[in-house]
């Protein structure tokens, strides 16, 4: 895919395993957000994207959480009203339908944001807004959920909590997840499949197979060690992501 003379994506060929948590990893300008925009039909492209849910080749329901959303601080719209816009056909000035109010509460509870229902959208912190946007994306009961840096701008603790919550929701709702993320340590821990992208696919597979020093050096231009065995450290490690877990662990 090219815009003017700039090629954003070229000969991209990769698969997103159904039911898993796939992460798109790569440097800024690699085409990760553009690829998501191709999937939701926001931008034109050449080639074929095959998205099926295994049921007679029918395209799955897709939910999307954008990288950012600008909200006027003075906007009087409440969180519950914002969600109701996705849940009812009649305009808000005619009131919120009972079913829309109930469903909004269920969605907010699912993402741990039930206390925000009567908060103004413009008063939310970055982390709170992300949870509300996720709730909105879940309103259509998606089979494929796309998230573009869903925890960007959130502190370390908040980002970890968001990933934990997202993992719990994915397992409960059994959707396929495709996430853009720059936090490689969290990718190593939570992803089931990784696609390393820099205009084309550099590597894809399980985190252990994909996030190697050689691949990450190729991707980012510098050596990055995510797993202790890549650094010859013998401390006890998490078998999932390689994080040090023993009492003698050091940074």
mmCIF file of C-alpha atoms in Angstrom:
data_model
loop_
_atom_site.group_PDB
_atom_site.id
_atom_site.type_symbol
_atom_site.label_atom_id
_atom_site.label_comp_id
_atom_site.label_asym_id
_atom_site.label_seq_id
_atom_site.Cartn_x
_atom_site.Cartn_y
_atom_site.Cartn_z
ATOM 1 C CA UNK A 1 0.000 0.000 0.000
ATOM 2 C CA UNK A 2 1.387 3.421 -0.964
ATOM 3 C CA UNK A 3 0.373 7.017 -0.268
ATOM 4 C CA UNK A 4 1.925 9.223 -2.908
ATOM 5 C CA UNK A 5 5.502 8.031 -3.315
ATOM 6 C CA UNK A 6 5.678 6.593 0.211
ATOM 7 C CA UNK A 7 5.220 2.854 0.512
ATOM 8 C CA UNK A 8 3.587 1.983 3.853
ATOM 9 C CA UNK A 9 3.035 -1.744 3.381
ATOM 10 C CA UNK A 10 4.514 -4.047 0.772
ATOM 11 C CA UNK A 11 3.794 -7.712 0.157
ATOM 12 C CA UNK A 12 2.418 -8.341 3.654
ATOM 13 C CA UNK A 13 1.537 -11.990 4.165
ATOM 14 C CA UNK A 14 0.637 -13.183 7.676
ATOM 15 C CA UNK A 15 -2.036 -15.094 9.568
ATOM 16 C CA UNK A 16 -3.919 -14.328 12.778
ATOM 17 C CA UNK A 17 -4.790 -17.613 14.526
ATOM 18 C CA UNK A 18 -8.452 -17.713 15.614
ATOM 19 C CA UNK A 19 -9.195 -17.381 19.303
ATOM 20 C CA UNK A 20 -5.725 -16.117 20.205
ATOM 21 C CA UNK A 21 -4.058 -12.861 21.200
ATOM 22 C CA UNK A 22 -1.968 -11.748 18.231
ATOM 23 C CA UNK A 23 0.244 -8.669 18.537
ATOM 24 C CA UNK A 24 1.631 -6.480 15.759
ATOM 25 C CA UNK A 25 5.087 -5.306 16.828
ATOM 26 C CA UNK A 26 7.416 -2.952 15.031
ATOM 27 C CA UNK A 27 8.955 0.541 15.010
ATOM 28 C CA UNK A 28 7.063 3.768 14.391
ATOM 29 C CA UNK A 29 6.124 4.105 10.740
ATOM 30 C CA UNK A 30 6.161 0.341 10.194
ATOM 31 C CA UNK A 31 2.563 0.280 8.925
ATOM 32 C CA UNK A 32 0.908 -1.318 11.960
ATOM 33 C CA UNK A 33 -1.937 1.192 12.290
ATOM 34 C CA UNK A 34 -2.319 1.273 8.515
ATOM 35 C CA UNK A 35 -2.795 -2.496 8.484
ATOM 36 C CA UNK A 36 -5.611 -2.204 11.046
ATOM 37 C CA UNK A 37 -7.188 0.535 8.927
ATOM 38 C CA UNK A 38 -7.078 -1.815 5.950
ATOM 39 C CA UNK A 39 -8.871 -4.473 7.992
ATOM 40 C CA UNK A 40 -11.733 -2.132 8.917
ATOM 41 C CA UNK A 41 -11.968 -0.680 5.409
ATOM 42 C CA UNK A 42 -10.811 2.792 6.400
ATOM 43 C CA UNK A 43 -8.161 2.982 3.663
ATOM 44 C CA UNK A 44 -7.926 1.519 0.175
ATOM 45 C CA UNK A 45 -5.309 -1.119 -0.619
ATOM 46 C CA UNK A 46 -4.235 -3.583 -3.285
ATOM 47 C CA UNK A 47 -4.275 -7.285 -2.506
ATOM 48 C CA UNK A 48 -6.552 -9.577 -0.555
ATOM 49 C CA UNK A 49 -7.440 -9.716 3.116
ATOM 50 C CA UNK A 50 -9.240 -12.928 3.983
ATOM 51 C CA UNK A 51 -11.153 -12.617 7.257
ATOM 52 C CA UNK A 52 -13.514 -15.500 8.030
ATOM 53 C CA UNK A 53 -14.858 -17.021 11.212
ATOM 54 C CA UNK A 54 -15.004 -20.578 9.934
ATOM 55 C CA UNK A 55 -18.790 -20.468 9.526
ATOM 56 C CA UNK A 56 -19.401 -20.879 5.802
ATOM 57 C CA UNK A 57 -16.825 -18.207 5.075
ATOM 58 C CA UNK A 58 -18.941 -15.427 6.613
ATOM 59 C CA UNK A 59 -16.969 -12.352 7.635
ATOM 60 C CA UNK A 60 -16.788 -11.996 11.422
ATOM 61 C CA UNK A 61 -18.118 -9.113 13.465
ATOM 62 C CA UNK A 62 -15.228 -6.695 14.041
ATOM 63 C CA UNK A 63 -14.686 -4.366 16.998
ATOM 64 C CA UNK A 64 -12.094 -1.596 16.925
ATOM 65 C CA UNK A 65 -10.396 0.447 19.658
ATOM 66 C CA UNK A 66 -8.528 3.404 18.077
ATOM 67 C CA UNK A 67 -5.123 4.659 19.112
ATOM 68 C CA UNK A 68 -6.550 7.956 20.310
ATOM 69 C CA UNK A 69 -9.837 9.793 20.593
ATOM 70 C CA UNK A 70 -10.101 13.512 21.198
ATOM 71 C CA UNK A 71 -12.775 14.472 23.716
ATOM 72 C CA UNK A 72 -13.701 18.059 24.536
ATOM 73 C CA UNK A 73 -13.195 18.583 28.275
ATOM 74 C CA UNK A 74 -16.381 20.654 28.390
ATOM 75 C CA UNK A 75 -18.518 18.079 26.602
ATOM 76 C CA UNK A 76 -21.509 17.242 28.844
ATOM 77 C CA UNK A 77 -21.878 13.716 27.380
ATOM 78 C CA UNK A 78 -21.811 11.071 30.113
ATOM 79 C CA UNK A 79 -20.092 7.704 29.733
ATOM 80 C CA UNK A 80 -23.399 5.848 29.938
ATOM 81 C CA UNK A 81 -24.846 8.090 27.225
ATOM 82 C CA UNK A 82 -21.792 7.554 25.032
ATOM 83 C CA UNK A 83 -22.244 3.783 25.214
ATOM 84 C CA UNK A 84 -25.984 4.074 24.596
ATOM 85 C CA UNK A 85 -25.182 5.724 21.262
ATOM 86 C CA UNK A 86 -23.793 2.326 20.235
ATOM 87 C CA UNK A 87 -26.690 0.381 21.736
ATOM 88 C CA UNK A 88 -29.898 2.091 20.595
ATOM 89 C CA UNK A 89 -31.235 3.537 17.392
ATOM 90 C CA UNK A 90 -33.260 6.413 18.793
ATOM 91 C CA UNK A 91 -31.374 9.690 19.417
ATOM 92 C CA UNK A 92 -30.174 10.422 22.920
ATOM 93 C CA UNK A 93 -32.312 13.542 23.224
ATOM 94 C CA UNK A 94 -35.308 11.182 23.340
ATOM 95 C CA UNK A 95 -33.779 9.437 26.353
ATOM 96 C CA UNK A 96 -31.902 6.215 26.983
ATOM 97 C CA UNK A 97 -33.771 2.965 26.458
ATOM 98 C CA UNK A 98 -33.955 0.679 29.484
ATOM 99 C CA UNK A 99 -32.174 -2.126 27.637
ATOM 100 C CA UNK A 100 -29.418 0.277 26.523
ATOM 101 C CA UNK A 101 -28.846 1.386 30.130
ATOM 102 C CA UNK A 102 -28.655 -2.212 31.327
ATOM 103 C CA UNK A 103 -26.317 -3.242 28.514
ATOM 104 C CA UNK A 104 -24.055 -0.227 29.095
ATOM 105 C CA UNK A 105 -23.726 -1.224 32.743
ATOM 106 C CA UNK A 106 -22.854 -4.807 31.768
ATOM 107 C CA UNK A 107 -20.172 -3.672 29.325
ATOM 108 C CA UNK A 108 -18.599 -1.263 31.794
ATOM 109 C CA UNK A 109 -18.590 -3.963 34.477
ATOM 110 C CA UNK A 110 -16.826 -6.300 32.064
ATOM 111 C CA UNK A 111 -13.946 -3.845 31.669
ATOM 112 C CA UNK A 112 -13.853 -2.800 35.326
ATOM 113 C CA UNK A 113 -15.257 0.642 34.531
ATOM 114 C CA UNK A 114 -18.730 0.424 36.099
ATOM 115 C CA UNK A 115 -17.978 3.363 38.418
ATOM 116 C CA UNK A 116 -17.540 5.644 35.377
ATOM 117 C CA UNK A 117 -21.076 5.403 33.996
ATOM 118 C CA UNK A 118 -22.134 8.837 35.275
ATOM 119 C CA UNK A 119 -18.805 10.542 34.637
ATOM 120 C CA UNK A 120 -18.420 13.052 31.824
ATOM 121 C CA UNK A 121 -16.426 11.753 28.869
ATOM 122 C CA UNK A 122 -14.284 14.893 28.950
ATOM 123 C CA UNK A 123 -13.238 14.296 32.576
ATOM 124 C CA UNK A 124 -11.821 10.790 32.068
ATOM 125 C CA UNK A 125 -8.136 9.979 32.496
ATOM 126 C CA UNK A 126 -6.290 8.206 29.694
ATOM 127 C CA UNK A 127 -6.695 4.803 31.298
ATOM 128 C CA UNK A 128 -10.385 5.356 32.047
ATOM 129 C CA UNK A 129 -11.054 6.456 28.477
ATOM 130 C CA UNK A 130 -9.353 3.310 27.153
ATOM 131 C CA UNK A 131 -11.657 1.111 29.219
ATOM 132 C CA UNK A 132 -14.714 3.005 28.004
ATOM 133 C CA UNK A 133 -13.596 2.703 24.375
ATOM 134 C CA UNK A 134 -13.043 -1.022 24.901
ATOM 135 C CA UNK A 135 -16.542 -1.303 26.368
ATOM 136 C CA UNK A 136 -17.914 0.419 23.256
ATOM 137 C CA UNK A 137 -15.972 -1.920 20.961
ATOM 138 C CA UNK A 138 -17.432 -4.912 22.811
ATOM 139 C CA UNK A 139 -20.999 -3.643 22.374
ATOM 140 C CA UNK A 140 -21.317 -5.403 19.032
ATOM 141 C CA UNK A 141 -20.165 -8.752 20.446
ATOM 142 C CA UNK A 142 -17.136 -8.872 18.109
ATOM 143 C CA UNK A 143 -15.525 -12.070 16.930
ATOM 144 C CA UNK A 144 -12.397 -10.139 15.928
ATOM 145 C CA UNK A 145 -11.241 -7.295 18.159
ATOM 146 C CA UNK A 146 -8.650 -4.831 16.838
ATOM 147 C CA UNK A 147 -6.827 -2.561 19.292
ATOM 148 C CA UNK A 148 -4.311 0.106 18.320
ATOM 149 C CA UNK A 149 -1.922 0.678 21.254
ATOM 150 C CA UNK A 150 -4.801 0.318 23.730
ATOM 151 C CA UNK A 151 -2.759 1.322 26.783
ATOM 152 C CA UNK A 152 -0.716 4.152 25.239
ATOM 153 C CA UNK A 153 -0.232 7.048 27.645
ATOM 154 C CA UNK A 154 -1.024 4.916 30.691
ATOM 155 C CA UNK A 155 1.540 4.399 33.452
ATOM 156 C CA UNK A 156 3.298 1.052 33.954
ATOM 157 C CA UNK A 157 0.885 -0.259 36.584
ATOM 158 C CA UNK A 158 -2.138 0.867 34.594
ATOM 159 C CA UNK A 159 -0.818 -0.772 31.440
ATOM 160 C CA UNK A 160 -0.291 -4.086 33.230
ATOM 161 C CA UNK A 161 -3.803 -3.925 34.687
ATOM 162 C CA UNK A 162 -5.246 -3.163 31.255
ATOM 163 C CA UNK A 163 -3.535 -6.165 29.680
ATOM 164 C CA UNK A 164 -4.712 -8.417 32.505
ATOM 165 C CA UNK A 165 -8.265 -7.179 32.081
ATOM 166 C CA UNK A 166 -8.086 -7.579 28.300
ATOM 167 C CA UNK A 167 -6.837 -11.149 28.653
ATOM 168 C CA UNK A 168 -9.676 -12.010 31.054
ATOM 169 C CA UNK A 169 -12.286 -10.508 28.691
ATOM 170 C CA UNK A 170 -10.855 -12.333 25.675
ATOM 171 C CA UNK A 171 -10.997 -15.674 27.455
ATOM 172 C CA UNK A 172 -14.540 -15.013 28.673
ATOM 173 C CA UNK A 173 -15.881 -13.770 25.330
ATOM 174 C CA UNK A 174 -13.730 -16.083 23.167
ATOM 175 C CA UNK A 175 -12.894 -13.554 20.453
ATOM 176 C CA UNK A 176 -9.773 -13.282 18.296
ATOM 177 C CA UNK A 177 -7.593 -10.343 19.259
ATOM 178 C CA UNK A 178 -5.179 -8.313 17.129
ATOM 179 C CA UNK A 179 -3.283 -5.629 19.049
ATOM 180 C CA UNK A 180 -0.670 -3.047 18.108
ATOM 181 C CA UNK A 181 1.781 -2.611 20.985
ATOM 182 C CA UNK A 182 5.263 -1.246 21.642
ATOM 183 C CA UNK A 183 5.582 -2.803 25.112
ATOM 184 C CA UNK A 184 7.609 -5.863 24.202
ATOM 185 C CA UNK A 185 7.791 -7.253 27.725
ATOM 186 C CA UNK A 186 3.990 -7.345 27.972
ATOM 187 C CA UNK A 187 3.772 -8.716 24.438
ATOM 188 C CA UNK A 188 6.108 -11.541 25.464
ATOM 189 C CA UNK A 189 3.918 -12.345 28.454
ATOM 190 C CA UNK A 190 0.370 -12.019 27.071
ATOM 191 C CA UNK A 191 0.576 -12.672 23.326
ATOM 192 C CA UNK A 192 -0.086 -16.091 21.868
ATOM 193 C CA UNK A 193 1.156 -15.041 18.418
ATOM 194 C CA UNK A 194 3.368 -12.180 17.242
ATOM 195 C CA UNK A 195 3.736 -10.559 13.837
ATOM 196 C CA UNK A 196 6.881 -8.430 13.523
ATOM 197 C CA UNK A 197 6.167 -5.792 10.909
ATOM 198 C CA UNK A 198 8.235 -3.136 9.209
ATOM 199 C CA UNK A 199 6.448 -2.397 5.951
ATOM 200 C CA UNK A 200 6.529 -6.138 5.363
ATOM 201 C CA UNK A 201 6.521 -9.140 7.676
ATOM 202 C CA UNK A 202 9.928 -9.704 9.270
ATOM 203 C CA UNK A 203 8.870 -12.708 11.337
ATOM 204 C CA UNK A 204 5.781 -14.298 12.870
ATOM 205 C CA UNK A 205 5.044 -17.090 15.319
ATOM 206 C CA UNK A 206 4.931 -17.613 19.060
ATOM 207 C CA UNK A 207 6.596 -14.929 21.214
ATOM 208 C CA UNK A 208 9.512 -17.238 22.033
ATOM 209 C CA UNK A 209 10.086 -18.024 18.359
ATOM 210 C CA UNK A 210 9.649 -14.472 17.160
ATOM 211 C CA UNK A 211 11.000 -12.033 19.741
ATOM 212 C CA UNK A 212 14.615 -13.114 19.412
ATOM 213 C CA UNK A 213 17.616 -10.822 19.647
ATOM 214 C CA UNK A 214 18.305 -11.241 15.928
ATOM 215 C CA UNK A 215 14.738 -10.402 14.890
ATOM 216 C CA UNK A 216 14.432 -7.431 17.242
ATOM 217 C CA UNK A 217 17.807 -6.077 16.108
ATOM 218 C CA UNK A 218 16.577 -6.310 12.532
ATOM 219 C CA UNK A 219 13.300 -4.666 13.508
ATOM 220 C CA UNK A 220 14.523 -1.824 15.731
ATOM 221 C CA UNK A 221 18.187 -1.496 14.760
ATOM 222 C CA UNK A 222 19.475 -2.385 18.226
ATOM 223 C CA UNK A 223 19.801 -5.587 20.291
ATOM 224 C CA UNK A 224 16.909 -6.170 22.694
ATOM 225 C CA UNK A 225 17.002 -9.076 25.163
ATOM 226 C CA UNK A 226 13.562 -10.110 26.398
ATOM 227 C CA UNK A 227 14.413 -13.559 27.673
ATOM 228 C CA UNK A 228 17.092 -14.269 30.307
ATOM 229 C CA UNK A 229 18.387 -17.291 28.402
ATOM 230 C CA UNK A 230 19.362 -14.892 25.634
ATOM 231 C CA UNK A 231 21.671 -13.210 28.165
ATOM 232 C CA UNK A 232 22.925 -16.424 29.774
ATOM 233 C CA UNK A 233 21.224 -15.581 33.098
ATOM 234 C CA UNK A 234 20.432 -18.701 35.097
ATOM 235 C CA UNK A 235 17.882 -17.324 37.600
ATOM 236 C CA UNK A 236 14.426 -18.892 37.801
ATOM 237 C CA UNK A 237 12.206 -17.476 35.048
ATOM 238 C CA UNK A 238 8.552 -17.372 34.070
ATOM 239 C CA UNK A 239 8.046 -20.186 31.532
ATOM 240 C CA UNK A 240 5.603 -18.024 29.595
ATOM 241 C CA UNK A 241 7.500 -14.799 28.986
ATOM 242 C CA UNK A 242 10.939 -15.367 30.511
ATOM 243 C CA UNK A 243 10.606 -12.723 33.238
ATOM 244 C CA UNK A 244 12.756 -13.317 36.294
ATOM 245 C CA UNK A 245 10.696 -14.712 39.160
ATOM 246 C CA UNK A 246 13.186 -16.075 41.727
ATOM 247 C CA UNK A 247 14.046 -14.248 44.953
ATOM 248 C CA UNK A 248 17.597 -13.853 43.756
ATOM 249 C CA UNK A 249 16.462 -12.202 40.534
ATOM 250 C CA UNK A 250 18.115 -8.956 39.601
ATOM 251 C CA UNK A 251 17.586 -6.203 37.067
#
